[in-house]
Every structure is written in structure tokens, then in C-alpha cells.
Short mmCIF file of C-alpha atoms in Angstrom, two decimals:
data_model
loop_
_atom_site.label_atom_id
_atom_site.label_comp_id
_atom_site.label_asym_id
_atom_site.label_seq_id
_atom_site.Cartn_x
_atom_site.Cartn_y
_atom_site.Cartn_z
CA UNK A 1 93.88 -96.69 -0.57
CA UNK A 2 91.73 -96.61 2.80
CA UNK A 3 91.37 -99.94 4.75
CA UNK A 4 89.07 -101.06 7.39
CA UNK A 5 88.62 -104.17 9.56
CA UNK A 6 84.86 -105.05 8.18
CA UNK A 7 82.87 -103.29 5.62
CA UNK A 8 79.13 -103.27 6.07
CA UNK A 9 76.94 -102.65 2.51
CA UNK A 10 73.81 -101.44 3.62
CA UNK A 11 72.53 -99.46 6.31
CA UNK A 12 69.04 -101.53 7.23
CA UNK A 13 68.27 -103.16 10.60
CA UNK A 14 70.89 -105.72 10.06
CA UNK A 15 74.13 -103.51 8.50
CA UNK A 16 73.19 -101.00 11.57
CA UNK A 17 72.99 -103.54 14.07
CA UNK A 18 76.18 -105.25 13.45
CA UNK A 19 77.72 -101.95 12.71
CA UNK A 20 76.59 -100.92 16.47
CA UNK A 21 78.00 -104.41 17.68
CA UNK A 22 81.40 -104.25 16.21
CA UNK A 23 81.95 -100.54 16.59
CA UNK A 24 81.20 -101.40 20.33
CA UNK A 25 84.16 -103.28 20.87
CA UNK A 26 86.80 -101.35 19.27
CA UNK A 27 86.66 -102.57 15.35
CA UNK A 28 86.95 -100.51 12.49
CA UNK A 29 83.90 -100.13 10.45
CA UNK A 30 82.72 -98.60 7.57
CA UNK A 31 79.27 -98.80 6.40
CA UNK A 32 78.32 -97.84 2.84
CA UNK A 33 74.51 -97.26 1.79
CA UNK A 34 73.31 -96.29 -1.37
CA UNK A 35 70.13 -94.32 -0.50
CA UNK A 36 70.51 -91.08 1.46
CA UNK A 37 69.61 -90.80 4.91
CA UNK A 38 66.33 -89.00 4.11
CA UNK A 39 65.34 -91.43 1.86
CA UNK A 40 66.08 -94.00 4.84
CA UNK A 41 64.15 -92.26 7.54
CA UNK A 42 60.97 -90.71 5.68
CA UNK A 43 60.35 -92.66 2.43
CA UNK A 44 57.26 -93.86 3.01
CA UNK A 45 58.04 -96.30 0.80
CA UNK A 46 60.66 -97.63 3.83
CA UNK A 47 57.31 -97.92 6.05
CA UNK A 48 57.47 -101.86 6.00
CA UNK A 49 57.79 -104.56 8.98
CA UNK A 50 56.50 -103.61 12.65
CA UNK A 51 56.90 -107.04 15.14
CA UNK A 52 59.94 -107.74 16.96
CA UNK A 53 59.46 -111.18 18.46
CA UNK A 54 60.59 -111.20 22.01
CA UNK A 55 64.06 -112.05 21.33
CA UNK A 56 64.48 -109.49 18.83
CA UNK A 57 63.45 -106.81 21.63
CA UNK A 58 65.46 -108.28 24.14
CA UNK A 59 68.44 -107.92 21.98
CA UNK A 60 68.19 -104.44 21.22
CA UNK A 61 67.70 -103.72 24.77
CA UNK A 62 70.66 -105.74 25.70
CA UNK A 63 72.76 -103.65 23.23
CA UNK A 64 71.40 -100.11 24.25
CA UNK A 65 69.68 -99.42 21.16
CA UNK A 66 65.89 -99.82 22.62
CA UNK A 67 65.17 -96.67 24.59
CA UNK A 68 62.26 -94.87 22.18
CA UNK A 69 61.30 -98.96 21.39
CA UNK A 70 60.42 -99.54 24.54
CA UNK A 71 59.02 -95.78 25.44
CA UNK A 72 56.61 -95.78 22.38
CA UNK A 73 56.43 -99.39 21.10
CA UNK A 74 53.26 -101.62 21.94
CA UNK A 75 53.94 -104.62 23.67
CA UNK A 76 51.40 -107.07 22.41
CA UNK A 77 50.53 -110.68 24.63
CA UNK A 78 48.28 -112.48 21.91
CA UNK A 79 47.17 -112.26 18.45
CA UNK A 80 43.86 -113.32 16.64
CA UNK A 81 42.73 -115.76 14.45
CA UNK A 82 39.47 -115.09 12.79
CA UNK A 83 37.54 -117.82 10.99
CA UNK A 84 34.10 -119.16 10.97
CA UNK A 85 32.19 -116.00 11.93
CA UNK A 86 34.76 -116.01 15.28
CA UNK A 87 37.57 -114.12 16.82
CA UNK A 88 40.22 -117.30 18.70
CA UNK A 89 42.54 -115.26 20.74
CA UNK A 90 46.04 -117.09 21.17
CA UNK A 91 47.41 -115.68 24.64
CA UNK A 92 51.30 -115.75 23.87
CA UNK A 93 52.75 -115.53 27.33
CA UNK A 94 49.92 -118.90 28.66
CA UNK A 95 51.58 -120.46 25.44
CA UNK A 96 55.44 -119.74 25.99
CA UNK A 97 55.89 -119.36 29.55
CA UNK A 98 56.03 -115.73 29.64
CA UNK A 99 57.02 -114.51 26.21
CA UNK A 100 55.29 -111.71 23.89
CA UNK A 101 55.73 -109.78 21.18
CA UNK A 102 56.78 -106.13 20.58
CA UNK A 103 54.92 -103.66 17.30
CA UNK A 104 57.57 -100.82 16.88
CA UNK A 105 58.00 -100.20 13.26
CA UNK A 106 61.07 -100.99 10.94
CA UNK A 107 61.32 -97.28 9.64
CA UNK A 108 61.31 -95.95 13.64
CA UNK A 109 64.04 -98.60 14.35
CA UNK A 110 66.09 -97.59 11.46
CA UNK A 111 65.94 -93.53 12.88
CA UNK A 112 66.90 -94.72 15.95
CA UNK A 113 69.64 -96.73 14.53
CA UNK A 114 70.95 -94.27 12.08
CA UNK A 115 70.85 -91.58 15.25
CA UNK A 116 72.53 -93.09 17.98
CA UNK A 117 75.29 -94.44 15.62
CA UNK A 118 75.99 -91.10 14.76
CA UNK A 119 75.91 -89.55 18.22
CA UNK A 120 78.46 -91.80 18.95
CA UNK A 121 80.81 -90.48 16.29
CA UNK A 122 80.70 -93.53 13.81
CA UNK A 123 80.43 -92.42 10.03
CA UNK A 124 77.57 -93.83 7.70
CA UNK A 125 78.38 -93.07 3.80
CA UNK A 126 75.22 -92.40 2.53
CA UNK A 127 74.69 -91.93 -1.09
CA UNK A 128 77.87 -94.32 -1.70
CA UNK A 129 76.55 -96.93 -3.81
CA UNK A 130 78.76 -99.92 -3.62
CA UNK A 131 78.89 -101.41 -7.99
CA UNK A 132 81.09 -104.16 -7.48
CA UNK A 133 83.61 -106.76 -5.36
CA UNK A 134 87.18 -107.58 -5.81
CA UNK A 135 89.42 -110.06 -4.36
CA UNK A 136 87.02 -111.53 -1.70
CA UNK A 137 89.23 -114.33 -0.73
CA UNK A 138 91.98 -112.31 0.03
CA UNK A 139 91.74 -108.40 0.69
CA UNK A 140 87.88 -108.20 -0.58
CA UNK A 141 87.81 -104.48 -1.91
CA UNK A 142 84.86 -102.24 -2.19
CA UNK A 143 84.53 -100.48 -5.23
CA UNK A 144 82.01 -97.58 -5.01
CA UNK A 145 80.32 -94.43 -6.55
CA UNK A 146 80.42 -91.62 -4.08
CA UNK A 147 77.34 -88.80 -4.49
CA UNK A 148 79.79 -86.73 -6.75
CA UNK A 149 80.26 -89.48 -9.47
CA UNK A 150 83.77 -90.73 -8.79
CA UNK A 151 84.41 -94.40 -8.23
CA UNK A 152 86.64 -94.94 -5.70
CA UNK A 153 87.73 -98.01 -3.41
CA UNK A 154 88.10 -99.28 -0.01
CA UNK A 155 90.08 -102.86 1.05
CA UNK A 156 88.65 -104.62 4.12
CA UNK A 157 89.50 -107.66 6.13
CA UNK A 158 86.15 -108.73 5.71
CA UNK A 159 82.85 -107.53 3.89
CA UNK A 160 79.33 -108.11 4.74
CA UNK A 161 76.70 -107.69 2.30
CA UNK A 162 73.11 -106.58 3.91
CA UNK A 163 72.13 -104.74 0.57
CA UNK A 164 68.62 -106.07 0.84
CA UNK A 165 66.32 -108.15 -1.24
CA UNK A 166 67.15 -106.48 -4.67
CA UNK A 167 71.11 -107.54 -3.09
CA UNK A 168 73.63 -106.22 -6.08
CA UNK A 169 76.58 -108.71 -3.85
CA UNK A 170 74.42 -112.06 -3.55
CA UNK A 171 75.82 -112.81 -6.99
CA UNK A 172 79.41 -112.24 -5.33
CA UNK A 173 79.14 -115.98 -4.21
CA UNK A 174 80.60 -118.93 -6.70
CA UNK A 175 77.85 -121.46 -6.98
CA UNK A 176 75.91 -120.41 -4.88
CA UNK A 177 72.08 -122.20 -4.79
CA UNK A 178 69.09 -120.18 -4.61
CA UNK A 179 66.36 -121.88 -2.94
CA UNK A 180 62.67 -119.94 -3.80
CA UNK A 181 58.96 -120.21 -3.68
CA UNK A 182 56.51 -118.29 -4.86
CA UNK A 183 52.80 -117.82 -4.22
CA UNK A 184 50.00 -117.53 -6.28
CA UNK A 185 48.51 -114.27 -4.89
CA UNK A 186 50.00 -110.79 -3.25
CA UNK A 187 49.36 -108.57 -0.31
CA UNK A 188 47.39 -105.05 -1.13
CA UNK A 189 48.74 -103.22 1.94
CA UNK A 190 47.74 -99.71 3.60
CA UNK A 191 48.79 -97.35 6.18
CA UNK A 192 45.70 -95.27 7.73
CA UNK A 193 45.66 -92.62 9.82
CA UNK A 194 42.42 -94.50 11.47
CA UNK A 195 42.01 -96.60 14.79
CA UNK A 196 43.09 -99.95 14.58
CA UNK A 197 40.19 -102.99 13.92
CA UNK A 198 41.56 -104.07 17.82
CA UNK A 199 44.21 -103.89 20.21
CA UNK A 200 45.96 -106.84 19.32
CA UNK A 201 46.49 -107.70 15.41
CA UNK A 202 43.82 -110.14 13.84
CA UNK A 203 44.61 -112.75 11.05
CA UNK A 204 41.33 -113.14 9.26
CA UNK A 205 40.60 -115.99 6.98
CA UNK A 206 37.83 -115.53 4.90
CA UNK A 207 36.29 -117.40 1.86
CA UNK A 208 37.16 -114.02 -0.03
CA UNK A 209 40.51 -114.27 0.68
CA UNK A 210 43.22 -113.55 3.72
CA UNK A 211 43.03 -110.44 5.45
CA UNK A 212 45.62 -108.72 8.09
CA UNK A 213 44.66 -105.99 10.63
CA UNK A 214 47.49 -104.60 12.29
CA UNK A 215 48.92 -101.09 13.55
CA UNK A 216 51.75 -99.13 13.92
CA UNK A 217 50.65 -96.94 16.85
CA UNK A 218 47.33 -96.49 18.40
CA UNK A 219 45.80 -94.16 15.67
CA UNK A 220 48.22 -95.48 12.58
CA UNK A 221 46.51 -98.78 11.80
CA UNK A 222 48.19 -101.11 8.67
CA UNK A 223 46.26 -103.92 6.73
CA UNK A 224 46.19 -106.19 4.23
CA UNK A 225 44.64 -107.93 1.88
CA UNK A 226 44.86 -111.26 -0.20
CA UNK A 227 44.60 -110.69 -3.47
CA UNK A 228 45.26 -112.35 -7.11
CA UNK A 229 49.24 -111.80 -7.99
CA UNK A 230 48.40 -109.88 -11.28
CA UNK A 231 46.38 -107.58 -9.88
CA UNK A 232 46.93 -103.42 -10.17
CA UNK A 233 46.41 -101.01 -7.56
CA UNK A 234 44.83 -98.26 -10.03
CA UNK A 235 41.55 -100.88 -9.37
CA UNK A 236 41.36 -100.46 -5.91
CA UNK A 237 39.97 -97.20 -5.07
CA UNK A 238 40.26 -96.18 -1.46
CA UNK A 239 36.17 -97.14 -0.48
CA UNK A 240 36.67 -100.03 -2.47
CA UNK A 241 39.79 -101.31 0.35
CA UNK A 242 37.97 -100.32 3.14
CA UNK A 243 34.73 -101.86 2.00
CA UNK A 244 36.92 -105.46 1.27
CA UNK A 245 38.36 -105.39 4.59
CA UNK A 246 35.45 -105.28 6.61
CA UNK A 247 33.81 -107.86 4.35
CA UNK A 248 36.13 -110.23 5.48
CA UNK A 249 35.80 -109.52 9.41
CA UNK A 250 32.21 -110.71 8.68
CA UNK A 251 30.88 -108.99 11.81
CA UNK A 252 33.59 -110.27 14.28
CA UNK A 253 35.37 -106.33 14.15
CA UNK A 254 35.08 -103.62 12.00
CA UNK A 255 36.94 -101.01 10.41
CA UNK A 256 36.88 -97.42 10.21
CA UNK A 257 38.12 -95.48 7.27
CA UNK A 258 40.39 -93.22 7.11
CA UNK A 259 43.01 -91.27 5.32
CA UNK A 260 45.73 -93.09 3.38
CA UNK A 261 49.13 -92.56 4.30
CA UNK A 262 50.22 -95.32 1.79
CA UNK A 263 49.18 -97.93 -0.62
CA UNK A 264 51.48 -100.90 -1.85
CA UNK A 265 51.10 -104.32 -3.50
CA UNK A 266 53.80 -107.09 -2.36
CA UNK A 267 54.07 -110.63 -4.34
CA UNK A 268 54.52 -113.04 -1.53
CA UNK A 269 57.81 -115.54 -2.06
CA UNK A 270 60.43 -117.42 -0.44
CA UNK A 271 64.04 -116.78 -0.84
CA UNK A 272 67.35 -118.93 0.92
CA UNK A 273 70.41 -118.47 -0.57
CA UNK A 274 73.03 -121.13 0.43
CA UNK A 275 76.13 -120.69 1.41
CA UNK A 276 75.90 -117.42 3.24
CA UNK A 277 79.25 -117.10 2.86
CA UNK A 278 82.65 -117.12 0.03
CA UNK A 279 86.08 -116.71 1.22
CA UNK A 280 86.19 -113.51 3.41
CA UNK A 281 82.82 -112.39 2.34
CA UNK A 282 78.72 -113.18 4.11
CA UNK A 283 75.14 -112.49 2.66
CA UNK A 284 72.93 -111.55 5.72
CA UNK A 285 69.29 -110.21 6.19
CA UNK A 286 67.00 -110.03 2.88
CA UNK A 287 70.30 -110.04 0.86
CA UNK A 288 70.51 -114.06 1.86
CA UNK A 289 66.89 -114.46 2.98
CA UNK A 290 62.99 -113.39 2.07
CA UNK A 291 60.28 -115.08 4.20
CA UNK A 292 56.61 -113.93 3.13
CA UNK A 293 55.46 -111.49 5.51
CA UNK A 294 52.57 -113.43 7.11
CA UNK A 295 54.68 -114.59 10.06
CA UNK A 296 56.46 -111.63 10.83
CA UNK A 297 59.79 -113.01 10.28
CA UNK A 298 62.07 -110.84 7.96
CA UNK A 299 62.96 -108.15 10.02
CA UNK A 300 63.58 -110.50 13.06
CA UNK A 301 65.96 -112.88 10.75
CA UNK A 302 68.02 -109.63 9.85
CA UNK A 303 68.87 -109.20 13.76
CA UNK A 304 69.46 -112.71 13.82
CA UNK A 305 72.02 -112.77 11.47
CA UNK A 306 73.90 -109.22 12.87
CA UNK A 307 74.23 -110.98 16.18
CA UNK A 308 75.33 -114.40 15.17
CA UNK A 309 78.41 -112.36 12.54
CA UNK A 310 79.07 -110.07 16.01
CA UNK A 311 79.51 -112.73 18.13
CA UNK A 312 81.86 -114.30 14.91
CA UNK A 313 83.83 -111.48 14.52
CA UNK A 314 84.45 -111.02 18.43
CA UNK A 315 85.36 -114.64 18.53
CA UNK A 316 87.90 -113.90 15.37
CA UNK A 317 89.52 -110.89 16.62
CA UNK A 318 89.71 -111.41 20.23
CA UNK A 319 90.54 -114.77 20.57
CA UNK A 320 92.11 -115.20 17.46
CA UNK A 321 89.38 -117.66 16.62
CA UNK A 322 88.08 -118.46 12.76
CA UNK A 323 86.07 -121.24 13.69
CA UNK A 324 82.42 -119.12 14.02
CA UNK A 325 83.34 -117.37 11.23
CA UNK A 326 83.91 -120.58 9.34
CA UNK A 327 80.38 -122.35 10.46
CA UNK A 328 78.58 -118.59 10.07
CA UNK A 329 75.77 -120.70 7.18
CA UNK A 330 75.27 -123.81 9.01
CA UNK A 331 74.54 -121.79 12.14
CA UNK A 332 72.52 -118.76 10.21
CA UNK A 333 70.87 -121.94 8.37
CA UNK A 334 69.25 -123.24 11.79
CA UNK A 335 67.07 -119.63 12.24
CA UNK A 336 66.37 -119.40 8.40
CA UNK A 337 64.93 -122.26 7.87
CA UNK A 338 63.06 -122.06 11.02
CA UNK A 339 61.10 -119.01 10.16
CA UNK A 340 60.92 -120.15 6.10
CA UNK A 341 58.96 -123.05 7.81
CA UNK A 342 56.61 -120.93 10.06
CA UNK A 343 56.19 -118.07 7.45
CA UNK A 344 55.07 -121.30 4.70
CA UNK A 345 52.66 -122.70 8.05
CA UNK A 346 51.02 -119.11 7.93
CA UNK A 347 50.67 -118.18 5.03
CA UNK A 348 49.44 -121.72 3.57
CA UNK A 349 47.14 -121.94 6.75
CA UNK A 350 45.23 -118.15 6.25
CA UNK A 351 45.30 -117.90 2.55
CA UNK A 352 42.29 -118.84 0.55
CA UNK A 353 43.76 -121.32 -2.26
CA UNK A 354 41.45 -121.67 -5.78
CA UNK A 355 41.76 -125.45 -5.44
CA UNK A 356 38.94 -126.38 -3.61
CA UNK A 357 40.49 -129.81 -2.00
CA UNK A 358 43.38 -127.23 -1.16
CA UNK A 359 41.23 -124.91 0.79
CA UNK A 360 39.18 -127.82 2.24
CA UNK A 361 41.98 -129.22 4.19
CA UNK A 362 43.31 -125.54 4.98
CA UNK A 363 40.21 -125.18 6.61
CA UNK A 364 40.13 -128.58 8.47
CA UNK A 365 44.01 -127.51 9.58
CA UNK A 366 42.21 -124.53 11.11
CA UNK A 367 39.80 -125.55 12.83
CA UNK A 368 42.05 -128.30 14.32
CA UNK A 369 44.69 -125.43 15.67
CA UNK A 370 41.32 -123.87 17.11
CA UNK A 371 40.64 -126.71 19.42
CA UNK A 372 44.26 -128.13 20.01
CA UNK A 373 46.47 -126.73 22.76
CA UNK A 374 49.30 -128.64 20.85
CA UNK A 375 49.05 -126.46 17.74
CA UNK A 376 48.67 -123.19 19.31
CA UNK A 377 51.82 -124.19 21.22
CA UNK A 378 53.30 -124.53 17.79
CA UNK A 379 52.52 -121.32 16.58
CA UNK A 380 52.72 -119.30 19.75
CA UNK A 381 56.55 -120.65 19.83
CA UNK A 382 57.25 -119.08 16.28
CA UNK A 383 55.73 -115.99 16.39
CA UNK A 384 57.45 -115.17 19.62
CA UNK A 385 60.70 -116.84 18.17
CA UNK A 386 61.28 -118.91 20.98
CA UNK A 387 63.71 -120.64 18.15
CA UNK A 388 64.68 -117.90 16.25
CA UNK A 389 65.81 -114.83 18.03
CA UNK A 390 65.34 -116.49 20.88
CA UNK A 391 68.31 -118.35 20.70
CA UNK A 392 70.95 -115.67 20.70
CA UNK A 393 69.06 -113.94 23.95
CA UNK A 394 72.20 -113.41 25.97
CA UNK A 395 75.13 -113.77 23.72
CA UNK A 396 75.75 -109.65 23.50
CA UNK A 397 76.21 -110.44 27.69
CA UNK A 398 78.22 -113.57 27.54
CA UNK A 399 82.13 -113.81 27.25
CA UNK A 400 84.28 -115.38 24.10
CA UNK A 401 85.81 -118.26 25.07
CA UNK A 402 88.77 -119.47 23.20
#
């Protein structure tokens, strides 16, 4: 029966990242993914998250994986808020001493991933869906279907489930608590081949309802729209969308149509799973984690997570250390919770509640973060993730001390 050192289930920004890591120095790897490599790169329903915080961008850069990021991504220095009839520009690097953000899409970082990893001469097993998990506290043991039917197995020092948010493994953990929210309304998202509503995305809060304007290049824009969580998106012709969105710019930008690439609608929720962790198995990225998408925080918690296990697994192999290994939830725990508490600031701060009390103090919280330097702060902190990635700036340069 094969063996490896770690097996990696799932070949999204986290799996590939800590595959890259680990492969790096020496380790044995396999990674398993269920979906073929097609399916990974084109889908367009893969066309999802787009903003690496500053940490997140410094880390693939520190790891040589953030040549075409940096070549064709848009480095962004602000966002906006839109409310009352005005556009309130937060300028990121006045806010953070420096800091900004980075809009290079999830599906382009996955290509890049998937291609350099190969050119490297790792293997990824696509089309190898992983169906269950033996013996995790001792040899934990794959067990998989490979693309011509057989089930077959592989034993591994350690496994690492970053199956995603639909995560087949989470279940793998004895008693483990599942901490979720969810919200009373969903995100009717688009991808346009049409100019973007501005250079710099724009969170609009409208009586109406929330609406996002973002982009994924300068003619690719991507936006969003509050609506109720039962809603269908046979009812939302294409004028219809367009028409809605610049409804709630109410004159401070507008919109120009153009032809959909995609249409999608996303409930909004909150997802921790606690512990990360059984025996000589971990949970990372949306497999242990979902934020809402209003703060732009999934993508940059699966990173997270990649580099705190690498830096784990160096710690355990090269030193002969267990001890990171051991504290791998409490310290995944501190950057989790961090973004679950900005993405629940954002998303209760922009969304129109039907209470009106609700959306009378959401408003009054508004306005306040409009005139307060203290607030802004706040959020300019998070959405940079001064304390998210942020914290693990460094760490693919630094040494293992034993």
C-alpha cells in the first residue's frame, strides 16, 4: 500500500498552498481532488473570491507563487462606502500605515497554483475523490475512488482536509462543535463583460437593500445584490439586475450593462468548526470555516491556515517538534474568529434589515464610521488584515527554532 508524509484532500487555494510549502522543503505529498483540473480552472462556476488583503499577497510573493498576481492583479488603496446620496472613500494605506489591498481572482490563483506545482514535477490526482478516513490517530489512511471506479488506499503520517465548504472529512472529527449563523437574505451575484461602476470597489447601502460593485479586471466588472433568501434567479431577468443596481447607486455612480458571463445566488452564513484538529488529522480553509463574503475574508483565511500547518509541519519534521502541531486550533482560532467578527461588522453594517429599529441603528452606526477616524481605523485594519494574514507576514522567511 503507498505511503506519504502528509496527504492534502483538496486542491483549492489552501490544499495548493500548503502543498507548495511542504513540497518546498523536501516532504512527501500527495494531494487528492475530486474535480478534474478543467473543471478547476474554467468552471465558471469556480469564478468566486477576488481580494487578497495585503498579507495574503505578501505571502504568495514570499513563496514564489505571485508572478502573473502581481503582473495582472489590481492593487487597490481604498474602498467606498456609499450611503446617503454620497460616495466616503476610506484611503487604506492613510489608515494602516502603508497597507492595501490586492483584486486578482480566486479561479486565476488556482491556474497559477495548479501550473507551477506541476512544472515543478509534483503530482495532483485529479478526479480521485477521497469517500472516507481510517485510523486517524494512528496511520490515518485515505480511502479513494480513482476516475476508473476502483477504490483504492493511501496511509499517511498526517492528513489535511481542505475539501471545501460542502467538506465530506469535517465529520472525521469526534465531537466536534459547529458554531453557525445564518442571515436572513442572499447575494444575487454577476460577472459582466462591462466597465466597472469605479476604480476602486463601492459598498452601497441603500434603503432597497445592499449592493456590491466590484471587478475582476478592468473590463470584467462583478456585483451584487441584497436580496430576500428565498428568492429564484429565473425572476431576475438580465435588465431587471442592471436596472436594481443602479437604483441603489442613487446617482453617486452608474452602471453600464453588459453581457453576462455568470449569474449566481449565495445564502450568506457563518460557519467555525472547533477543534480544527483529531489525532493526526486538521480541517482547514472552508472545510473548518465560512465567513459571509461581505468582508472579503474566505479566501484570505484559507492562506492563513496553509501557512500556519507549513510552519507546523516544518517545526514537526525538522526539529522534531509536535508542539505547533498540537496548538494548530487555538492558533488557527485567533485569525478565524477575527475575520467571523469583521465579516458579521460588514455585513450587519451594509445590509438593509426589515426591522425598522434594526435598520435605524444600522444607519446611525454608519453615519458614525463616516465621521469617526476611530472607526475607519477599525475597518481599514480588517480589510487589509493587519490581524489576519498579516500576522504570518514573514514566517515562510524565518527559521524553526527548536
Amino acid at each position: 500500500m503507498p505511503r506519504v508524509q502528509v496527504g492534502i484532500v483538496g486542491a483549492g487555494p489552501a490544499g495548493l498552498l500548503l502543498a507548495h510549502l511542504l513540497a518546498g522543503e523536501g516532504l512527501e505529498v500527495a494531494v487528492l481532488e475530486a474535480r478534474s483540473r478543467e473543471y478547476l480552472e474554467q468552471s465558471p462556476h469556480r469564478i468566486r473570491a477576488g481580494v487578497l488583503e495585503w498579507g495574503s499577497k505578501e505571502i504568495l510573493a514570499q513563496a514564489g507563487l505571485g508572478q502573473r498576481m502581481l503582473a495582472q492583479g489590481l492593487e487597490h488603496r481604498g474602498v467606498y462606502l456609499a450611503f446617503d446620496g454620497a460616495l466616503h472613500r476610506l484611503d487604506f494605506p492613510a489608515l494602516t500605515e502603508g497597507q492595501s489591498i490586492w483584486v486578482y481572482g480566486q479561479q486565476y490563483l488556482v491556474q497559477d497554483l495548479i501550473r507551477l506545482y506541476l512544472e515543478k514535477g509534483h503530482t495532483i490526482h485529479f478526479e480521485h475523490e477521497v469517500v472516507g478516513l481510517e485510523a486517524l490517530e494512528a496511520e490515518p489512511t485515505l480511502v479513494y475512488r480513482t476516475p476508473q471506479g476502483a477504490t483504492e488506499r493511501l496511509v499517511c503520517e498526517f492528513v489535511v482536509g481542505a475539501d471545501g465548504s460542502h467538506s465530506l472529512l469535517r465529520s472525521q472529527i469526534p465531537g466536534a462543535q459547529v458554531h453557525q449563523k445564518t442571515y436572513p437574505f442572499a447575494w444575487l451575484g454577476i460577472l459582466a463583460q462591462a466597465r466597472p461602476a469605479a476604480e476602486e470597489l463601492i459598498y452601497a447601502s441603500h434603503p432597497r437593500g445592499f449592493a456590491l460593485f466590484s471587478m475582476r479586471s478592468p473590463s470584467i466588472a462583478r456585483n451584487y445584490l441584497q436580496v430576500p433568501v428565498d428568492e429564484r434567479l429565473e425572476d431576475w431577468p438580465d435588465a431587471r439586475i442592471w436596472e436594481e443596481l443602479n437604483r441603489r447607486l442613487e446617482g453617486v455612480a452608474q452602471v453600464e450593462p453588459g453581457p453576462l458571463l455568470e449569474k449566481s445566488l449565495t445564502p450568506l452564513r457563518s460557519m467555525v468548526v472547533t477543534p480544527m484538529q483529531h489525532g493526526r488529522f486538521f480541517l482547514m480553509g472552508d472545510a473548518a470555516h465560512i465567513v459571509p463574503p461581505t468582508g472579503a475574508k474566505g479566501m484570505n483565511l484559507a492562506l492563513c491556515d496553509a501557512v500556519l500547518l507549513y510552519r507546523a509541519f516544518k517545526a514537526y519534521y525538522q526539529q522534531k517538534d509536535p508542539g505547533p502541531l498540537e496548538a494548530y486550533t487555538p492558533e488557527a482560532l485567533r485569525h478565524v474568529w477575527q475575520a467571523e467578527l469583521f465579516s458579521y461588522f460588514m455585513t450587519t453594517l451594509l445590509h438593509t434589515p426589515a426591522d425598522p429599529f434594526d435598520d435605524g441603528l444600522r444607519q446611525a452606526h454608519l453615519r458614525h464610521l463616516g465621521q469617526s477616524p476611530h472607526l475607519q481605523r477599525f475597518l481599514a485594519e480588517n480589510y487589509v488584515g493587519l490581524h489576519t494574514s498579516g500576522r504570518y507576514v514573514g514566517v515562510l522567511r524565518a527559521p524553526v527554532r527548536g
